[in-house]
Amino acid sequence: MPQIIDGKAISAQIKEEVKARVAVYRERGAEITLAVVQVGNDPASSVYVGNKKKACAYVGIRSLSYELPEETTEEELLALIADLNSREDVHGILVQLPLPQQIDEHKVICAIDPSKDVDGFHPQNVGALCTGEEGFVSCTPAGIIQLLKRSGIVIEGRECVVIGRSNIVGKPMALLLLRENGTVTICHSKTKNLKETAKRADILVAAVGKPRMITADYVKEGAVVIDVGIHRNKDNKLCGDVDYESVAPLSAAITPVPGGVGPMTIAMLMYNCVEAFRFREQDR
Ligand code: NDP
């Protein structure tokens, strides 16, 4: 039987740690504040934003909510970000993606002050991750490193294969595994011999965005399998990018969906908010 990597328990542990740090700052009279911006009312985004605000309330972080109409212009959103950048009482800024098509996402990400970019998407933070400097790391891949470490899984010296190269998951994931001294291969839609490459992995991260694509044929016996995907099937049940039924029996450890990577993203967002405050204090 594989080790089931328990994202629910590990994310709860991280939230408790964050809550304790927030309490120390509160005793000193500091109020850590996250501005959460949503444009339009995409139902999935509303659920994510709601969960982020709930997590803030739980750990003691103040959240400021900005719900803008679907027809908001790029200029209007950029003006709001400029205002939030300048506010001393705002430590983190989160703009929920995706944005309506009239708004250039890259422009918006670049407009956020890198020291408030708790999503870790700003090129300056991505660059810091590349060069090994301090900065914010994208929450989902940062959460995966925590899952591995807190489950006692060694990364150093191991063959790590990441399937997917998005800016939000695949690329930062690969950089983090490299930072932990893994030997890293990144695969994508143009990769030849994907199955053979994936089968080399001691640690396989599936961030491909295709329901249950990663079957037993892609996985070496005894591999650690991390499933980033979240999909809903016809019966409204959640599944991942990994075909859990066929892969679990041959893996040494695996993340379930739900209850694996999913809960880690928000826990790491809370962690990044406290770090935003700490960075600010450090600079004073
Ligand atoms: P993207 O769609 O942005 O990226 C998917 C990546 O997979 C691309 O790099 C693409 O390659 C690659 N890919 C697609 N098809 C294939 C294929 N047949 N063979 C090999 N590679 C392929 O997705 P994200 O990175 O944003 O997300 C990945 C998954 O993780 C999704 O299911 C998403 O819902 C989930 N997710 C979960 C989160 C969580 O909190 N648990 C957070 C973020 C995402 P190419 O670049 O060549 O197109």
Short mmCIF file of C-alpha atoms and ligand atoms in Angstrom, two decimals:
data_model
loop_
_atom_site.label_atom_id
_atom_site.label_comp_id
_atom_site.label_asym_id
_atom_site.label_seq_id
_atom_site.Cartn_x
_atom_site.Cartn_y
_atom_site.Cartn_z
CA MET A 1 0.00 0.00 0.00
CA PRO A 2 1.38 3.45 -0.84
CA GLN A 3 1.84 6.21 1.70
CA ILE A 4 -1.10 8.57 1.18
CA ILE A 5 0.26 12.10 1.40
CA ASP A 6 -2.27 13.95 3.53
CA GLY A 7 -2.61 17.49 2.24
CA LYS A 8 -5.53 18.21 4.54
CA ALA A 9 -3.51 17.45 7.67
CA ILE A 10 -0.33 19.16 6.44
CA SER A 11 -2.16 22.30 5.30
CA ALA A 12 -3.95 22.44 8.68
CA GLN A 13 -0.57 22.22 10.41
CA ILE A 14 0.81 25.10 8.30
CA LYS A 15 -2.28 27.22 8.99
CA GLU A 16 -1.82 26.65 12.73
CA GLU A 17 1.83 27.76 12.44
CA VAL A 18 0.78 30.85 10.50
CA LYS A 19 -1.97 31.60 13.04
CA ALA A 20 0.56 31.48 15.88
CA ARG A 21 2.91 33.89 14.02
CA VAL A 22 0.01 36.24 13.24
CA ALA A 23 -0.99 36.22 16.93
CA VAL A 24 2.52 37.36 17.92
CA TYR A 25 2.32 40.28 15.47
CA ARG A 26 -1.19 41.15 16.66
CA GLU A 27 0.03 41.32 20.26
CA ARG A 28 2.44 43.99 19.05
CA GLY A 29 -0.54 45.84 17.53
CA ALA A 30 0.19 44.91 13.90
CA GLU A 31 -2.63 43.93 11.59
CA ILE A 32 -1.48 41.90 8.58
CA THR A 33 -3.73 42.77 5.65
CA LEU A 34 -4.39 41.07 2.31
CA ALA A 35 -6.30 42.86 -0.46
CA VAL A 36 -8.27 40.37 -2.56
CA VAL A 37 -9.38 41.63 -5.97
CA GLN A 38 -11.89 39.80 -8.15
CA VAL A 39 -13.08 41.09 -11.53
CA GLY A 40 -16.37 39.65 -12.74
CA ASN A 41 -18.23 36.78 -11.12
CA ASP A 42 -16.85 33.57 -12.56
CA PRO A 43 -18.33 30.94 -10.18
CA ALA A 44 -15.05 28.99 -9.74
CA SER A 45 -13.17 32.22 -8.97
CA SER A 46 -15.85 33.21 -6.45
CA VAL A 47 -15.36 29.88 -4.65
CA TYR A 48 -11.55 30.32 -4.58
CA VAL A 49 -11.83 33.93 -3.38
CA GLY A 50 -14.36 32.92 -0.70
CA ASN A 51 -12.02 30.17 0.55
CA LYS A 52 -9.08 32.57 0.66
CA LYS A 53 -11.06 35.08 2.72
CA LYS A 54 -12.19 32.30 5.08
CA ALA A 55 -8.61 31.18 5.57
CA CYS A 56 -7.58 34.79 6.30
CA ALA A 57 -10.27 35.04 8.98
CA TYR A 58 -9.14 31.74 10.50
CA VAL A 59 -5.47 32.69 10.84
CA GLY A 60 -6.22 36.28 11.91
CA ILE A 61 -5.25 38.12 8.72
CA ARG A 62 -7.50 41.04 7.75
CA SER A 63 -8.82 40.70 4.20
CA LEU A 64 -10.05 43.65 2.14
CA SER A 65 -12.42 42.65 -0.59
CA TYR A 66 -12.63 44.37 -4.00
CA GLU A 67 -15.34 42.92 -6.22
CA LEU A 68 -15.24 44.71 -9.56
CA PRO A 69 -17.76 44.30 -12.40
CA GLU A 70 -16.98 42.14 -15.44
CA GLU A 71 -16.71 45.25 -17.67
CA THR A 72 -13.94 46.86 -15.56
CA THR A 73 -11.26 48.34 -17.83
CA GLU A 74 -7.55 47.61 -17.58
CA GLU A 75 -6.95 51.26 -16.57
CA GLU A 76 -9.44 50.99 -13.71
CA LEU A 77 -7.84 47.80 -12.40
CA LEU A 78 -4.33 49.26 -12.73
CA ALA A 79 -5.47 52.36 -10.84
CA LEU A 80 -6.77 50.20 -7.98
CA ILE A 81 -3.48 48.26 -7.87
CA ALA A 82 -1.49 51.52 -7.80
CA ASP A 83 -3.59 52.66 -4.84
CA LEU A 84 -3.11 49.33 -3.00
CA ASN A 85 0.64 49.44 -3.75
CA SER A 86 0.88 52.83 -2.07
CA ARG A 87 -1.12 51.93 1.05
CA GLU A 88 1.01 51.34 4.15
CA ASP A 89 -1.73 49.24 5.74
CA VAL A 90 -1.89 46.72 2.86
CA HIS A 91 0.80 44.03 2.97
CA GLY A 92 -0.34 41.60 0.27
CA ILE A 93 -2.28 41.99 -2.99
CA LEU A 94 -4.00 39.13 -4.73
CA VAL A 95 -5.74 39.53 -8.08
CA GLN A 96 -7.80 36.43 -8.78
CA LEU A 97 -7.10 34.96 -12.24
CA PRO A 98 -8.36 34.53 -14.91
CA LEU A 99 -9.26 38.13 -15.76
CA PRO A 100 -11.83 39.17 -18.38
CA GLN A 101 -10.39 39.26 -21.90
CA GLN A 102 -10.19 43.09 -22.13
CA ILE A 103 -7.54 43.06 -19.40
CA ASP A 104 -3.92 42.00 -20.03
CA GLU A 105 -3.05 39.61 -17.18
CA HIS A 106 0.68 40.02 -17.61
CA LYS A 107 0.40 43.80 -17.33
CA VAL A 108 -1.62 43.42 -14.14
CA ILE A 109 0.82 40.93 -12.58
CA CYS A 110 3.71 43.28 -13.41
CA ALA A 111 1.88 46.25 -11.87
CA ILE A 112 1.71 44.66 -8.40
CA ASP A 113 4.51 45.82 -6.11
CA PRO A 114 6.80 42.73 -5.96
CA SER A 115 7.02 43.12 -2.17
CA LYS A 116 3.21 42.66 -1.98
CA ASP A 117 2.99 39.94 -4.64
CA VAL A 118 1.88 37.10 -2.34
CA ASP A 119 0.97 34.91 -5.35
CA GLY A 120 4.63 34.97 -6.42
CA PHE A 121 3.77 35.65 -10.08
CA HIS A 122 5.71 38.92 -10.58
CA PRO A 123 8.80 38.48 -12.82
CA GLN A 124 10.99 39.87 -10.02
CA ASN A 125 9.87 37.09 -7.67
CA VAL A 126 10.20 34.46 -10.40
CA GLY A 127 13.73 35.79 -11.05
CA ALA A 128 14.52 35.60 -7.33
CA LEU A 129 13.46 31.97 -7.33
CA CYS A 130 15.79 31.33 -10.30
CA THR A 131 18.80 32.96 -8.66
CA GLY A 132 18.10 31.66 -5.15
CA GLU A 133 17.28 35.01 -3.55
CA GLU A 134 14.52 35.69 -1.04
CA GLY A 135 11.10 36.39 -2.55
CA PHE A 136 7.61 35.02 -2.88
CA VAL A 137 7.15 31.58 -4.41
CA SER A 138 4.01 30.55 -6.28
CA CYS A 139 1.73 28.92 -3.69
CA THR A 140 0.89 25.56 -5.31
CA PRO A 141 4.48 24.45 -6.02
CA ALA A 142 5.66 25.84 -2.67
CA GLY A 143 2.92 23.74 -1.05
CA ILE A 144 4.12 20.63 -2.89
CA ILE A 145 7.63 21.05 -1.46
CA GLN A 146 6.06 21.26 2.01
CA LEU A 147 4.01 18.10 1.31
CA LEU A 148 7.17 16.22 0.33
CA LYS A 149 9.31 17.46 3.21
CA ARG A 150 6.68 17.01 5.90
CA SER A 151 5.95 13.49 4.62
CA GLY A 152 9.61 12.56 5.05
CA ILE A 153 10.30 12.28 1.31
CA VAL A 154 13.88 13.02 0.29
CA ILE A 155 14.27 15.23 -2.81
CA GLU A 156 18.05 15.63 -2.91
CA GLY A 157 19.74 13.53 -5.58
CA ARG A 158 16.50 12.05 -6.88
CA GLU A 159 15.16 12.04 -10.43
CA CYS A 160 12.26 14.50 -10.53
CA VAL A 161 10.03 14.78 -13.58
CA VAL A 162 7.49 17.61 -13.84
CA ILE A 163 4.83 17.24 -16.54
CA GLY A 164 3.63 20.77 -17.37
CA ARG A 165 5.52 24.05 -17.79
CA SER A 166 3.01 26.75 -16.87
CA ASN A 167 4.30 29.87 -15.13
CA ILE A 168 2.04 29.17 -12.16
CA VAL A 169 2.80 25.49 -11.53
CA GLY A 170 5.22 23.62 -13.80
CA LYS A 171 8.14 26.07 -14.10
CA PRO A 172 8.29 27.19 -10.44
CA MET A 173 7.85 23.54 -9.41
CA ALA A 174 10.89 22.54 -11.43
CA LEU A 175 12.94 25.43 -10.00
CA LEU A 176 11.97 24.51 -6.43
CA LEU A 177 12.88 20.85 -6.93
CA LEU A 178 16.21 22.02 -8.35
CA ARG A 179 16.72 24.29 -5.33
CA GLU A 180 16.19 21.17 -3.17
CA ASN A 181 18.95 19.44 -5.16
CA GLY A 182 16.72 17.17 -7.23
CA THR A 183 17.75 16.23 -10.78
CA VAL A 184 14.94 17.80 -12.74
CA THR A 185 13.34 17.15 -16.13
CA ILE A 186 10.44 19.27 -17.41
CA CYS A 187 7.99 17.76 -19.91
CA HIS A 188 5.30 19.48 -21.96
CA SER A 189 3.01 18.92 -24.92
CA LYS A 190 5.92 18.72 -27.38
CA THR A 191 7.94 16.22 -25.33
CA LYS A 192 8.77 13.04 -27.23
CA ASN A 193 8.69 9.73 -25.36
CA LEU A 194 6.69 11.21 -22.49
CA LYS A 195 5.93 7.83 -20.92
CA GLU A 196 9.58 6.74 -20.95
CA THR A 197 10.71 10.07 -19.50
CA ALA A 198 8.04 10.06 -16.79
CA LYS A 199 8.97 6.46 -15.93
CA ARG A 200 12.47 7.61 -14.96
CA ALA A 201 11.05 9.66 -12.12
CA ASP A 202 11.58 8.92 -8.45
CA ILE A 203 9.31 11.94 -7.89
CA LEU A 204 6.70 12.57 -10.59
CA VAL A 205 4.67 15.80 -10.54
CA ALA A 206 1.65 15.81 -12.87
CA ALA A 207 0.50 19.35 -13.71
CA VAL A 208 -0.81 18.65 -17.16
CA GLY A 209 -4.45 19.73 -16.86
CA LYS A 210 -5.85 16.52 -18.42
CA PRO A 211 -8.16 14.35 -16.30
CA ARG A 212 -6.57 10.99 -15.33
CA MET A 213 -4.06 11.15 -18.21
CA ILE A 214 -1.19 9.77 -16.13
CA THR A 215 -1.84 6.04 -15.97
CA ALA A 216 0.38 3.22 -14.64
CA ASP A 217 2.31 3.27 -17.96
CA TYR A 218 3.90 6.59 -16.95
CA VAL A 219 5.01 5.57 -13.47
CA LYS A 220 8.00 3.62 -12.21
CA GLU A 221 7.35 1.14 -9.42
CA GLY A 222 8.13 2.81 -6.09
CA ALA A 223 7.82 6.40 -7.40
CA VAL A 224 6.36 9.28 -5.39
CA VAL A 225 3.44 10.73 -7.37
CA ILE A 226 2.15 14.26 -6.89
CA ASP A 227 -1.11 15.09 -8.63
CA VAL A 228 -1.71 18.81 -9.15
CA GLY A 229 -4.77 18.46 -11.40
CA ILE A 230 -8.28 19.28 -10.32
CA HIS A 231 -11.20 18.30 -12.54
CA ARG A 232 -14.83 17.49 -12.08
CA ASN A 233 -16.19 14.47 -13.92
CA LYS A 234 -19.71 14.00 -15.27
CA ASP A 235 -20.99 12.91 -11.85
CA ASN A 236 -19.56 16.10 -10.31
CA LYS A 237 -16.83 14.06 -8.56
CA LEU A 238 -13.32 15.47 -8.31
CA CYS A 239 -10.40 13.77 -10.01
CA GLY A 240 -6.82 14.72 -10.82
CA ASP A 241 -4.37 14.44 -13.71
CA VAL A 242 -3.38 11.00 -12.38
CA ASP A 243 -5.42 7.85 -12.81
CA TYR A 244 -5.32 7.13 -9.07
CA GLU A 245 -6.73 3.58 -9.25
CA SER A 246 -4.03 2.26 -11.59
CA VAL A 247 -1.12 4.36 -10.26
CA ALA A 248 -1.58 4.12 -6.46
CA PRO A 249 -0.82 0.38 -6.17
CA LEU A 250 2.62 0.74 -7.75
CA SER A 251 3.67 4.03 -6.15
CA ALA A 252 5.55 4.43 -2.87
CA ALA A 253 3.58 7.57 -2.00
CA ILE A 254 0.81 9.51 -3.71
CA THR A 255 -1.39 12.56 -3.21
CA PRO A 256 -5.15 11.96 -3.42
CA VAL A 257 -7.59 14.30 -5.18
CA PRO A 258 -9.25 15.84 -3.27
CA GLY A 259 -7.20 16.19 -0.10
CA GLY A 260 -3.68 16.27 -1.58
CA VAL A 261 -2.19 19.32 -3.29
CA GLY A 262 -5.45 21.33 -3.33
CA PRO A 263 -5.57 22.46 0.32
CA MET A 264 -1.87 23.41 0.28
CA THR A 265 -2.30 26.37 -2.08
CA ILE A 266 -4.32 28.49 0.35
CA ALA A 267 -2.16 27.47 3.33
CA MET A 268 0.91 28.73 1.46
CA LEU A 269 -0.91 31.93 0.51
CA MET A 270 -1.44 32.58 4.22
CA TYR A 271 2.24 31.83 4.81
CA ASN A 272 3.23 34.30 2.08
CA CYS A 273 1.06 37.03 3.67
CA VAL A 274 2.95 36.72 6.94
CA GLU A 275 6.22 36.72 5.01
CA ALA A 276 5.10 39.92 3.24
CA PHE A 277 4.71 41.53 6.63
CA ARG A 278 8.05 40.17 7.83
CA PHE A 279 9.86 41.47 4.70
CA ARG A 280 8.33 44.92 5.31
CA GLU A 281 9.44 44.96 8.97
CA GLN A 282 12.92 43.86 7.91
CA ASP A 283 13.20 46.81 5.49
CA ARG A 284 12.33 49.39 8.13
P1 NDP B 1 -1.82 24.81 -17.93
O1 NDP B 1 -2.93 24.37 -18.83
O2 NDP B 1 -1.43 26.22 -17.87
O3 NDP B 1 -0.52 23.95 -18.29
C1 NDP B 1 -0.58 22.60 -18.63
C2 NDP B 1 0.80 22.15 -19.04
O4 NDP B 1 0.70 20.76 -19.41
C3 NDP B 1 1.38 22.88 -20.25
O5 NDP B 1 2.73 23.17 -20.02
C4 NDP B 1 1.21 21.91 -21.40
O6 NDP B 1 2.27 21.94 -22.34
C5 NDP B 1 1.27 20.57 -20.68
N1 NDP B 1 0.53 19.55 -21.42
C6 NDP B 1 -0.73 19.63 -21.86
N2 NDP B 1 -1.07 18.49 -22.51
C7 NDP B 1 0.02 17.70 -22.47
C8 NDP B 1 0.31 16.40 -22.95
N3 NDP B 1 -0.61 15.68 -23.61
N4 NDP B 1 1.52 15.89 -22.74
C9 NDP B 1 2.46 16.59 -22.05
N5 NDP B 1 2.25 17.82 -21.56
C10 NDP B 1 1.04 18.36 -21.77
O7 NDP B 1 -2.22 24.26 -16.49
P2 NDP B 1 -1.71 24.71 -15.02
O8 NDP B 1 -0.25 24.49 -14.90
O9 NDP B 1 -2.28 26.02 -14.65
O10 NDP B 1 -2.47 23.62 -14.15
C11 NDP B 1 -2.24 22.23 -14.29
C12 NDP B 1 -3.32 21.46 -13.52
O11 NDP B 1 -3.23 21.80 -12.15
C13 NDP B 1 -4.74 21.81 -13.92
O12 NDP B 1 -5.51 20.63 -13.82
C14 NDP B 1 -5.20 22.82 -12.90
O13 NDP B 1 -6.59 22.78 -12.67
C15 NDP B 1 -4.46 22.33 -11.68
N6 NDP B 1 -4.15 23.36 -10.70
C16 NDP B 1 -4.35 23.03 -9.39
C17 NDP B 1 -4.03 23.92 -8.40
C18 NDP B 1 -4.23 23.51 -6.99
O14 NDP B 1 -4.32 24.35 -6.13
N7 NDP B 1 -4.27 22.20 -6.72
C19 NDP B 1 -3.51 25.26 -8.68
C20 NDP B 1 -3.22 25.48 -10.09
C21 NDP B 1 -3.57 24.55 -11.03
P3 NDP B 1 2.53 23.21 -23.33
O15 NDP B 1 3.21 24.24 -22.47
O16 NDP B 1 3.41 22.66 -24.38
O17 NDP B 1 1.19 23.64 -23.82
#
